[in-house]
Amino acid sequence: AAGEGLAGRVFETGNPLAFVEHEGWPNSATHTAKSDISSGLPAQAVVAVPLIWQGQALGVVMGTDRARERGFTHSDQRLLALLANQAAPVIASVQLHEQTSRRLHELTFLNKTIQDITATLDLDEIFAVLTQRVIDLLGCGACSIALVDHDTSELVFRMASGGGSESVIGERVPWGTGIVGAAAQSGKPITVSDVARDDRFFEEIDRKQSGFATHSILAVPMISRGKVVGVVEGLNKRGGFDSEDERLLGALASLAASVVENANLVSVQRELEELRENLTHMIVHDLRSPVGTISNSLQLLKRLLEEIDSDQADQLVDIASRATQRLLNLVDSLLDISRLEAGQELTHLRPVSVQI
């Protein structure tokens, strides 16, 4: 680590150091003081120079010697510094190439994932793709997605891939319980390298999985519009999860949250469509028919009143007839709007005068 041992001090300060009795150096790290890297035997003399490129420390070059009579001189230090200056740009170039290749791979991976999940509206199919992609990208043993059930204040495992996946789907965890619940409650990622040492680990689910045991977990909340809608978990990565894994899983968790939001919007749209169809049905059968009956009855009443020659009655019937006709026109307009929204063409038959 930076600041620890001779190499750590050189890396932190950016200044070269040389020490003859390395074991007696008060700031030497225990593992470095007792042995050097190459042979495991005590090192008596040590010289270290930083690897610096464009003002950024890339690492440290160290030279050690086990001979008691050996001591590194300033000339040795200058020579090692010269070698470090020659090596630094090469190392920086290699690191840049690796970073660029990794980013390109990630972008290609995310683009392919987006294409796959936008090819279907089925939430289970989308989550199946996402969980498998997490396993492929992070190199972990399993992945699961748990969604928030606001009615019961629980997290429900909707999808899982990898080891023990079949027994996980459908399991429920109370809000705030376990590492997955803690990530949902806090709204922040949680990385656990050894679940046996973490009191938050919920062992109940592990007991139901045959042949699979959880060792390490990376749990990242799925956040949409400022609210946690679920959690994505990566399990059992060799070497443990790091900050880079957290960043990548965070990107996929955001993608999963968008999927959930879109699915909810589709569900709302379907409900509105059903409501529109019910309203149209109501207009046609429950409103238009009675209004038509009233209109016909008024016309019949008008004919009867014409026989008794009542001007006042005729006026009242005319008023009622005009009001009824306006109501019929309104109903027809609502039906026309409904047909247009459904993609149907409007066809109105009406008489026209033709002059020859």
mmCIF file of C-alpha atoms in Angstrom, residues 40-344:
data_model
loop_
_atom_site.group_PDB
_atom_site.id
_atom_site.type_symbol
_atom_site.label_atom_id
_atom_site.label_comp_id
_atom_site.label_asym_id
_atom_site.label_seq_id
_atom_site.Cartn_x
_atom_site.Cartn_y
_atom_site.Cartn_z
ATOM 1 C CA GLY A 40 12.752 -15.154 0.220
ATOM 2 C CA LEU A 41 16.144 -14.522 1.899
ATOM 3 C CA PRO A 42 16.894 -11.410 3.994
ATOM 4 C CA ALA A 43 17.881 -8.325 2.004
ATOM 5 C CA GLN A 44 20.635 -6.169 3.531
ATOM 6 C CA ALA A 45 20.685 -3.316 1.015
ATOM 7 C CA VAL A 46 17.774 -1.829 -0.896
ATOM 8 C CA VAL A 47 17.445 0.963 -3.450
ATOM 9 C CA ALA A 48 14.109 2.149 -4.852
ATOM 10 C CA VAL A 49 13.172 4.754 -7.454
ATOM 11 C CA PRO A 50 9.688 5.803 -8.618
ATOM 12 C CA LEU A 51 8.231 5.109 -12.057
ATOM 13 C CA ILE A 52 6.794 8.487 -13.095
ATOM 14 C CA TRP A 53 5.193 9.454 -16.379
ATOM 15 C CA GLN A 54 3.720 12.903 -17.024
ATOM 16 C CA GLY A 55 3.680 13.660 -13.327
ATOM 17 C CA GLN A 56 1.800 10.482 -12.348
ATOM 18 C CA ALA A 57 3.369 7.705 -10.291
ATOM 19 C CA LEU A 58 2.979 4.353 -12.022
ATOM 20 C CA GLY A 59 4.968 2.189 -9.612
ATOM 21 C CA VAL A 60 8.378 1.612 -8.073
ATOM 22 C CA VAL A 61 11.573 -0.117 -9.290
ATOM 23 C CA MET A 62 13.540 -1.749 -6.475
ATOM 24 C CA GLY A 63 16.984 -3.302 -6.281
ATOM 25 C CA THR A 64 18.028 -5.528 -3.344
ATOM 26 C CA ASP A 65 21.209 -7.278 -2.273
ATOM 27 C CA ARG A 66 21.691 -9.925 0.397
ATOM 28 C CA ALA A 67 25.412 -9.494 0.817
ATOM 29 C CA ARG A 68 26.219 -7.844 4.127
ATOM 30 C CA GLU A 69 29.187 -5.983 2.691
ATOM 31 C CA ARG A 70 27.121 -4.665 -0.222
ATOM 32 C CA GLY A 71 25.686 -1.137 -0.255
ATOM 33 C CA PHE A 72 24.088 0.751 -3.118
ATOM 34 C CA THR A 73 25.803 3.977 -4.118
ATOM 35 C CA HIS A 74 24.387 7.201 -5.541
ATOM 36 C CA SER A 75 25.688 6.036 -8.901
ATOM 37 C CA ASP A 76 23.574 2.866 -8.587
ATOM 38 C CA GLN A 77 20.581 4.999 -7.677
ATOM 39 C CA ARG A 78 21.086 7.268 -10.702
ATOM 40 C CA LEU A 79 21.432 4.264 -13.004
ATOM 41 C CA LEU A 80 18.231 2.710 -11.668
ATOM 42 C CA ALA A 81 16.461 6.062 -12.062
ATOM 43 C CA LEU A 82 17.615 6.222 -15.684
ATOM 44 C CA LEU A 83 16.203 2.743 -16.341
ATOM 45 C CA ALA A 84 12.957 3.749 -14.615
ATOM 46 C CA ASN A 85 12.657 6.865 -16.796
ATOM 47 C CA GLN A 86 13.060 4.708 -19.902
ATOM 48 C CA ALA A 87 10.551 2.121 -18.681
ATOM 49 C CA ALA A 88 7.856 4.569 -17.488
ATOM 50 C CA PRO A 89 6.532 5.673 -20.928
ATOM 51 C CA VAL A 90 6.447 2.071 -22.135
ATOM 52 C CA ILE A 91 4.509 0.960 -19.064
ATOM 53 C CA ALA A 92 2.142 3.944 -19.416
ATOM 54 C CA SER A 93 1.527 3.062 -23.063
ATOM 55 C CA VAL A 94 0.751 -0.548 -22.219
ATOM 56 C CA GLN A 95 -1.613 0.514 -19.416
ATOM 57 C CA LEU A 96 -3.390 2.963 -21.730
ATOM 58 C CA HIS A 97 -3.772 0.266 -24.358
ATOM 59 C CA GLU A 98 -5.206 -2.127 -21.768
ATOM 60 C CA GLN A 99 -7.608 0.500 -20.451
ATOM 61 C CA THR A 100 -8.759 1.413 -23.964
ATOM 62 C CA SER A 101 -9.266 -2.228 -24.905
ATOM 63 C CA ARG A 102 -11.174 -2.869 -21.688
ATOM 64 C CA ARG A 103 -13.436 0.156 -22.210
ATOM 65 C CA LEU A 104 -14.084 -0.846 -25.817
ATOM 66 C CA HIS A 105 -14.991 -4.357 -24.670
ATOM 67 C CA GLU A 106 -17.327 -2.926 -22.037
ATOM 68 C CA LEU A 107 -19.052 -0.585 -24.502
ATOM 69 C CA THR A 108 -19.473 -3.400 -27.019
ATOM 70 C CA PHE A 109 -20.818 -5.628 -24.279
ATOM 71 C CA LEU A 110 -23.311 -3.011 -23.030
ATOM 72 C CA ASN A 111 -24.437 -2.192 -26.579
ATOM 73 C CA LYS A 112 -25.091 -5.875 -27.312
ATOM 74 C CA THR A 113 -26.963 -6.202 -24.022
ATOM 75 C CA ILE A 114 -29.161 -3.204 -24.847
ATOM 76 C CA GLN A 115 -29.944 -4.655 -28.272
ATOM 77 C CA ASP A 116 -30.933 -7.990 -26.751
ATOM 78 C CA ILE A 117 -33.196 -6.593 -24.031
ATOM 79 C CA THR A 118 -34.960 -4.168 -26.360
ATOM 80 C CA ALA A 119 -35.897 -7.055 -28.648
ATOM 81 C CA THR A 120 -38.590 -8.225 -26.213
ATOM 82 C CA LEU A 121 -41.087 -6.802 -23.737
ATOM 83 C CA ASP A 122 -41.063 -9.895 -21.538
ATOM 84 C CA LEU A 123 -39.504 -8.929 -18.192
ATOM 85 C CA ASP A 124 -38.335 -12.463 -17.364
ATOM 86 C CA GLU A 125 -36.564 -12.827 -20.701
ATOM 87 C CA ILE A 126 -34.856 -9.469 -20.209
ATOM 88 C CA PHE A 127 -33.701 -10.328 -16.692
ATOM 89 C CA ALA A 128 -32.461 -13.730 -17.849
ATOM 90 C CA VAL A 129 -30.245 -11.975 -20.398
ATOM 91 C CA LEU A 130 -29.012 -9.419 -17.850
ATOM 92 C CA THR A 131 -28.094 -11.958 -15.160
ATOM 93 C CA GLN A 132 -26.182 -14.124 -17.604
ATOM 94 C CA ARG A 133 -24.378 -11.076 -18.969
ATOM 95 C CA VAL A 134 -23.290 -10.097 -15.454
ATOM 96 C CA ILE A 135 -21.752 -13.544 -14.995
ATOM 97 C CA ASP A 136 -19.947 -13.258 -18.329
ATOM 98 C CA LEU A 137 -18.709 -9.710 -17.721
ATOM 99 C CA LEU A 138 -17.599 -10.010 -14.100
ATOM 100 C CA GLY A 139 -16.573 -13.658 -14.174
ATOM 101 C CA CYS A 140 -18.625 -14.474 -11.074
ATOM 102 C CA GLY A 141 -20.349 -17.737 -10.177
ATOM 103 C CA ALA A 142 -23.935 -16.508 -10.070
ATOM 104 C CA CYS A 143 -26.141 -13.453 -10.429
ATOM 105 C CA SER A 144 -29.643 -12.630 -9.222
ATOM 106 C CA ILE A 145 -32.164 -9.797 -9.512
ATOM 107 C CA ALA A 146 -34.561 -9.042 -6.654
ATOM 108 C CA LEU A 147 -37.436 -6.579 -7.092
ATOM 109 C CA VAL A 148 -39.132 -4.533 -4.399
ATOM 110 C CA ASP A 149 -42.658 -5.601 -3.460
ATOM 111 C CA HIS A 150 -44.088 -2.397 -1.993
ATOM 112 C CA ASP A 151 -47.244 -4.137 -0.803
ATOM 113 C CA THR A 152 -45.352 -6.479 1.533
ATOM 114 C CA SER A 153 -42.128 -4.447 2.064
ATOM 115 C CA GLU A 154 -40.073 -7.365 0.783
ATOM 116 C CA LEU A 155 -37.542 -8.106 -1.918
ATOM 117 C CA VAL A 156 -38.599 -10.883 -4.275
ATOM 118 C CA PHE A 157 -35.974 -12.709 -6.340
ATOM 119 C CA ARG A 158 -37.390 -12.434 -9.845
ATOM 120 C CA MET A 159 -34.511 -13.971 -11.818
ATOM 121 C CA ALA A 160 -31.200 -15.749 -11.212
ATOM 122 C CA SER A 161 -28.489 -17.389 -13.311
ATOM 123 C CA GLY A 162 -25.541 -19.552 -12.394
ATOM 124 C CA GLY A 163 -25.123 -21.811 -9.370
ATOM 125 C CA GLY A 164 -28.210 -22.414 -7.241
ATOM 126 C CA SER A 165 -30.393 -20.232 -9.464
ATOM 127 C CA GLU A 166 -33.426 -22.529 -9.583
ATOM 128 C CA SER A 167 -33.954 -22.516 -5.822
ATOM 129 C CA VAL A 168 -33.563 -18.730 -5.521
ATOM 130 C CA ILE A 169 -36.301 -17.555 -7.880
ATOM 131 C CA GLY A 170 -39.432 -16.607 -5.954
ATOM 132 C CA GLU A 171 -37.704 -16.379 -2.565
ATOM 133 C CA ARG A 172 -38.575 -13.362 -0.415
ATOM 134 C CA VAL A 173 -36.351 -11.337 1.880
ATOM 135 C CA PRO A 174 -37.750 -8.716 4.281
ATOM 136 C CA TRP A 175 -36.770 -5.113 3.588
ATOM 137 C CA GLY A 176 -33.425 -4.327 5.234
ATOM 138 C CA THR A 177 -32.632 -8.016 5.878
ATOM 139 C CA GLY A 178 -29.506 -9.627 4.487
ATOM 140 C CA ILE A 179 -26.942 -7.951 2.277
ATOM 141 C CA VAL A 180 -29.459 -7.574 -0.547
ATOM 142 C CA GLY A 181 -31.914 -5.918 1.859
ATOM 143 C CA ALA A 182 -29.210 -3.652 3.277
ATOM 144 C CA ALA A 183 -28.260 -2.486 -0.235
ATOM 145 C CA ALA A 184 -31.905 -1.741 -1.013
ATOM 146 C CA GLN A 185 -32.404 0.112 2.260
ATOM 147 C CA SER A 186 -29.265 2.234 1.960
ATOM 148 C CA GLY A 187 -29.490 2.779 -1.792
ATOM 149 C CA LYS A 188 -25.733 2.167 -2.027
ATOM 150 C CA PRO A 189 -23.593 -0.722 -3.342
ATOM 151 C CA ILE A 190 -22.274 -3.229 -0.812
ATOM 152 C CA THR A 191 -19.233 -5.451 -1.358
ATOM 153 C CA VAL A 192 -18.571 -8.365 1.003
ATOM 154 C CA SER A 193 -15.463 -10.461 0.419
ATOM 155 C CA ASP A 194 -16.374 -13.098 3.043
ATOM 156 C CA VAL A 195 -20.032 -13.458 3.980
ATOM 157 C CA ALA A 196 -19.129 -15.720 6.904
ATOM 158 C CA ARG A 197 -17.681 -12.666 8.633
ATOM 159 C CA ASP A 198 -20.616 -10.373 7.894
ATOM 160 C CA ASP A 199 -23.545 -10.420 10.325
ATOM 161 C CA ARG A 200 -25.887 -9.080 7.647
ATOM 162 C CA PHE A 201 -25.648 -12.246 5.537
ATOM 163 C CA PHE A 202 -29.039 -13.999 5.264
ATOM 164 C CA GLU A 203 -28.222 -17.722 5.485
ATOM 165 C CA GLU A 204 -31.797 -18.894 4.959
ATOM 166 C CA ILE A 205 -31.544 -18.725 1.164
ATOM 167 C CA ASP A 206 -28.190 -20.528 1.107
ATOM 168 C CA ARG A 207 -29.710 -23.430 3.036
ATOM 169 C CA LYS A 208 -32.251 -23.956 0.253
ATOM 170 C CA GLN A 209 -29.579 -24.172 -2.458
ATOM 171 C CA SER A 210 -28.140 -27.618 -3.005
ATOM 172 C CA GLY A 211 -24.498 -27.717 -4.040
ATOM 173 C CA PHE A 212 -24.019 -23.950 -3.914
ATOM 174 C CA ALA A 213 -22.589 -21.840 -1.091
ATOM 175 C CA THR A 214 -22.197 -18.078 -1.110
ATOM 176 C CA HIS A 215 -18.708 -16.775 -0.302
ATOM 177 C CA SER A 216 -18.573 -13.233 -1.653
ATOM 178 C CA ILE A 217 -21.257 -10.764 -2.745
ATOM 179 C CA LEU A 218 -21.492 -7.524 -4.672
ATOM 180 C CA ALA A 219 -24.990 -6.031 -4.280
ATOM 181 C CA VAL A 220 -25.939 -2.912 -6.262
ATOM 182 C CA PRO A 221 -29.351 -1.216 -5.924
ATOM 183 C CA MET A 222 -31.492 -0.575 -8.996
ATOM 184 C CA ILE A 223 -32.604 3.064 -8.760
ATOM 185 C CA SER A 224 -35.252 4.656 -10.960
ATOM 186 C CA ARG A 225 -36.402 8.260 -10.507
ATOM 187 C CA GLY A 226 -34.686 8.396 -7.133
ATOM 188 C CA LYS A 227 -36.409 5.261 -5.792
ATOM 189 C CA VAL A 228 -34.965 1.791 -5.263
ATOM 190 C CA VAL A 229 -36.906 -0.694 -7.395
ATOM 191 C CA GLY A 230 -34.653 -3.712 -6.841
ATOM 192 C CA VAL A 231 -31.125 -5.038 -6.340
ATOM 193 C CA VAL A 232 -28.684 -6.838 -8.648
ATOM 194 C CA GLU A 233 -26.301 -9.260 -6.953
ATOM 195 C CA GLY A 234 -23.092 -10.820 -8.220
ATOM 196 C CA LEU A 235 -21.890 -13.853 -6.239
ATOM 197 C CA ASN A 236 -18.622 -15.727 -5.786
ATOM 198 C CA LYS A 237 -15.983 -14.088 -7.956
ATOM 199 C CA ARG A 238 -12.520 -15.588 -7.743
ATOM 200 C CA GLY A 239 -10.200 -13.045 -6.199
ATOM 201 C CA GLY A 240 -13.143 -11.022 -4.910
ATOM 202 C CA PHE A 241 -15.049 -8.052 -6.282
ATOM 203 C CA ASP A 242 -13.336 -4.678 -6.702
ATOM 204 C CA SER A 243 -14.309 -1.086 -7.482
ATOM 205 C CA GLU A 244 -14.207 -1.796 -11.221
ATOM 206 C CA ASP A 245 -16.748 -4.586 -10.775
ATOM 207 C CA GLU A 246 -18.908 -2.209 -8.753
ATOM 208 C CA ARG A 247 -18.788 0.356 -11.568
ATOM 209 C CA LEU A 248 -19.728 -2.187 -14.234
ATOM 210 C CA LEU A 249 -22.514 -3.755 -12.203
ATOM 211 C CA GLY A 250 -23.767 -0.256 -11.438
ATOM 212 C CA ALA A 251 -24.164 0.393 -15.167
ATOM 213 C CA LEU A 252 -26.112 -2.853 -15.616
ATOM 214 C CA ALA A 253 -28.209 -2.095 -12.513
ATOM 215 C CA SER A 254 -29.188 1.265 -14.038
ATOM 216 C CA LEU A 255 -30.143 -0.555 -17.217
ATOM 217 C CA ALA A 256 -32.235 -3.033 -15.232
ATOM 218 C CA ALA A 257 -33.965 -0.182 -13.383
ATOM 219 C CA SER A 258 -34.899 1.406 -16.718
ATOM 220 C CA VAL A 259 -36.326 -1.923 -17.848
ATOM 221 C CA VAL A 260 -38.509 -2.119 -14.740
ATOM 222 C CA GLU A 261 -39.701 1.458 -15.255
ATOM 223 C CA ASN A 262 -40.529 0.809 -18.906
ATOM 224 C CA ALA A 263 -42.349 -2.378 -17.952
ATOM 225 C CA ASN A 264 -44.431 -0.412 -15.459
ATOM 226 C CA LEU A 265 -45.206 2.185 -18.137
ATOM 227 C CA VAL A 266 -46.271 -0.557 -20.543
ATOM 228 C CA SER A 267 -48.480 -2.013 -17.831
ATOM 229 C CA VAL A 268 -50.075 1.388 -17.214
ATOM 230 C CA GLN A 269 -50.552 1.874 -20.953
ATOM 231 C CA ARG A 270 -52.315 -1.482 -21.202
ATOM 232 C CA GLU A 271 -54.565 -0.548 -18.291
ATOM 233 C CA LEU A 272 -55.434 2.759 -19.994
ATOM 234 C CA GLU A 273 -56.142 0.919 -23.232
ATOM 235 C CA GLU A 274 -58.456 -1.456 -21.432
ATOM 236 C CA LEU A 275 -60.163 1.498 -19.755
ATOM 237 C CA ARG A 276 -60.639 3.167 -23.140
ATOM 238 C CA GLU A 277 -62.188 0.023 -24.595
ATOM 239 C CA ASN A 278 -64.538 -0.271 -21.631
ATOM 240 C CA LEU A 279 -65.519 3.383 -22.001
ATOM 241 C CA THR A 280 -66.187 2.902 -25.696
ATOM 242 C CA HIS A 281 -68.304 -0.142 -24.929
ATOM 243 C CA MET A 282 -70.233 1.836 -22.325
ATOM 244 C CA ILE A 283 -70.836 4.712 -24.755
ATOM 245 C CA VAL A 284 -72.104 2.402 -27.456
ATOM 246 C CA HIS A 285 -74.313 0.150 -25.383
ATOM 247 C CA ASP A 286 -75.173 2.050 -22.223
ATOM 248 C CA LEU A 287 -75.472 5.616 -23.467
ATOM 249 C CA ARG A 288 -76.165 5.774 -27.173
ATOM 250 C CA SER A 289 -79.064 3.343 -27.162
ATOM 251 C CA PRO A 290 -81.095 5.211 -24.473
ATOM 252 C CA VAL A 291 -80.390 8.554 -26.137
ATOM 253 C CA GLY A 292 -81.572 7.143 -29.461
ATOM 254 C CA THR A 293 -84.740 5.887 -27.808
ATOM 255 C CA ILE A 294 -85.388 9.334 -26.323
ATOM 256 C CA SER A 295 -84.849 10.961 -29.702
ATOM 257 C CA ASN A 296 -87.270 8.600 -31.419
ATOM 258 C CA SER A 297 -89.825 9.079 -28.686
ATOM 259 C CA LEU A 298 -89.623 12.863 -29.029
ATOM 260 C CA GLN A 299 -90.165 12.617 -32.769
ATOM 261 C CA LEU A 300 -93.240 10.449 -32.190
ATOM 262 C CA LEU A 301 -94.521 12.836 -29.538
ATOM 263 C CA LYS A 302 -94.109 15.761 -31.901
ATOM 264 C CA ARG A 303 -96.254 14.049 -34.512
ATOM 265 C CA LEU A 304 -98.973 13.430 -31.938
ATOM 266 C CA LEU A 305 -98.854 17.044 -30.765
ATOM 267 C CA GLU A 306 -99.202 18.314 -34.331
ATOM 268 C CA GLU A 307 -102.665 16.727 -34.439
ATOM 269 C CA ILE A 308 -103.867 18.732 -31.396
ATOM 270 C CA ASP A 309 -102.306 22.017 -32.644
ATOM 271 C CA SER A 310 -100.365 23.081 -29.547
ATOM 272 C CA ASP A 311 -97.648 25.680 -30.349
ATOM 273 C CA GLN A 312 -96.189 25.688 -26.832
ATOM 274 C CA ALA A 313 -95.895 21.908 -26.784
ATOM 275 C CA ASP A 314 -94.230 22.000 -30.207
ATOM 276 C CA GLN A 315 -91.641 24.472 -28.948
ATOM 277 C CA LEU A 316 -90.806 22.317 -25.925
ATOM 278 C CA VAL A 317 -90.465 19.229 -28.085
ATOM 279 C CA ASP A 318 -88.183 21.113 -30.508
ATOM 280 C CA ILE A 319 -85.932 22.195 -27.629
ATOM 281 C CA ALA A 320 -85.726 18.660 -26.309
ATOM 282 C CA SER A 321 -85.051 17.284 -29.784
ATOM 283 C CA ARG A 322 -82.205 19.734 -30.433
ATOM 284 C CA ALA A 323 -80.637 18.922 -27.045
ATOM 285 C CA THR A 324 -80.930 15.230 -27.750
ATOM 286 C CA GLN A 325 -79.333 15.664 -31.163
ATOM 287 C CA ARG A 326 -76.402 17.562 -29.638
ATOM 288 C CA LEU A 327 -75.937 14.725 -27.164
ATOM 289 C CA LEU A 328 -76.001 12.195 -30.017
ATOM 290 C CA ASN A 329 -73.390 14.254 -31.907
ATOM 291 C CA LEU A 330 -71.203 14.291 -28.789
ATOM 292 C CA VAL A 331 -71.486 10.513 -28.456
ATOM 293 C CA ASP A 332 -70.615 10.085 -32.146
ATOM 294 C CA SER A 333 -67.567 12.350 -31.700
ATOM 295 C CA LEU A 334 -66.356 10.276 -28.755
ATOM 296 C CA LEU A 335 -66.777 7.129 -30.821
ATOM 297 C CA ASP A 336 -64.839 8.714 -33.705
ATOM 298 C CA ILE A 337 -61.950 9.596 -31.372
ATOM 299 C CA SER A 338 -61.950 6.043 -30.053
ATOM 300 C CA ARG A 339 -61.813 4.641 -33.601
ATOM 301 C CA LEU A 340 -58.956 6.974 -34.583
ATOM 302 C CA GLU A 341 -56.932 5.938 -31.515
ATOM 303 C CA ALA A 342 -57.532 2.308 -32.458
ATOM 304 C CA GLY A 343 -56.238 2.992 -35.992
ATOM 305 C CA GLN A 344 -59.611 2.585 -37.669
#
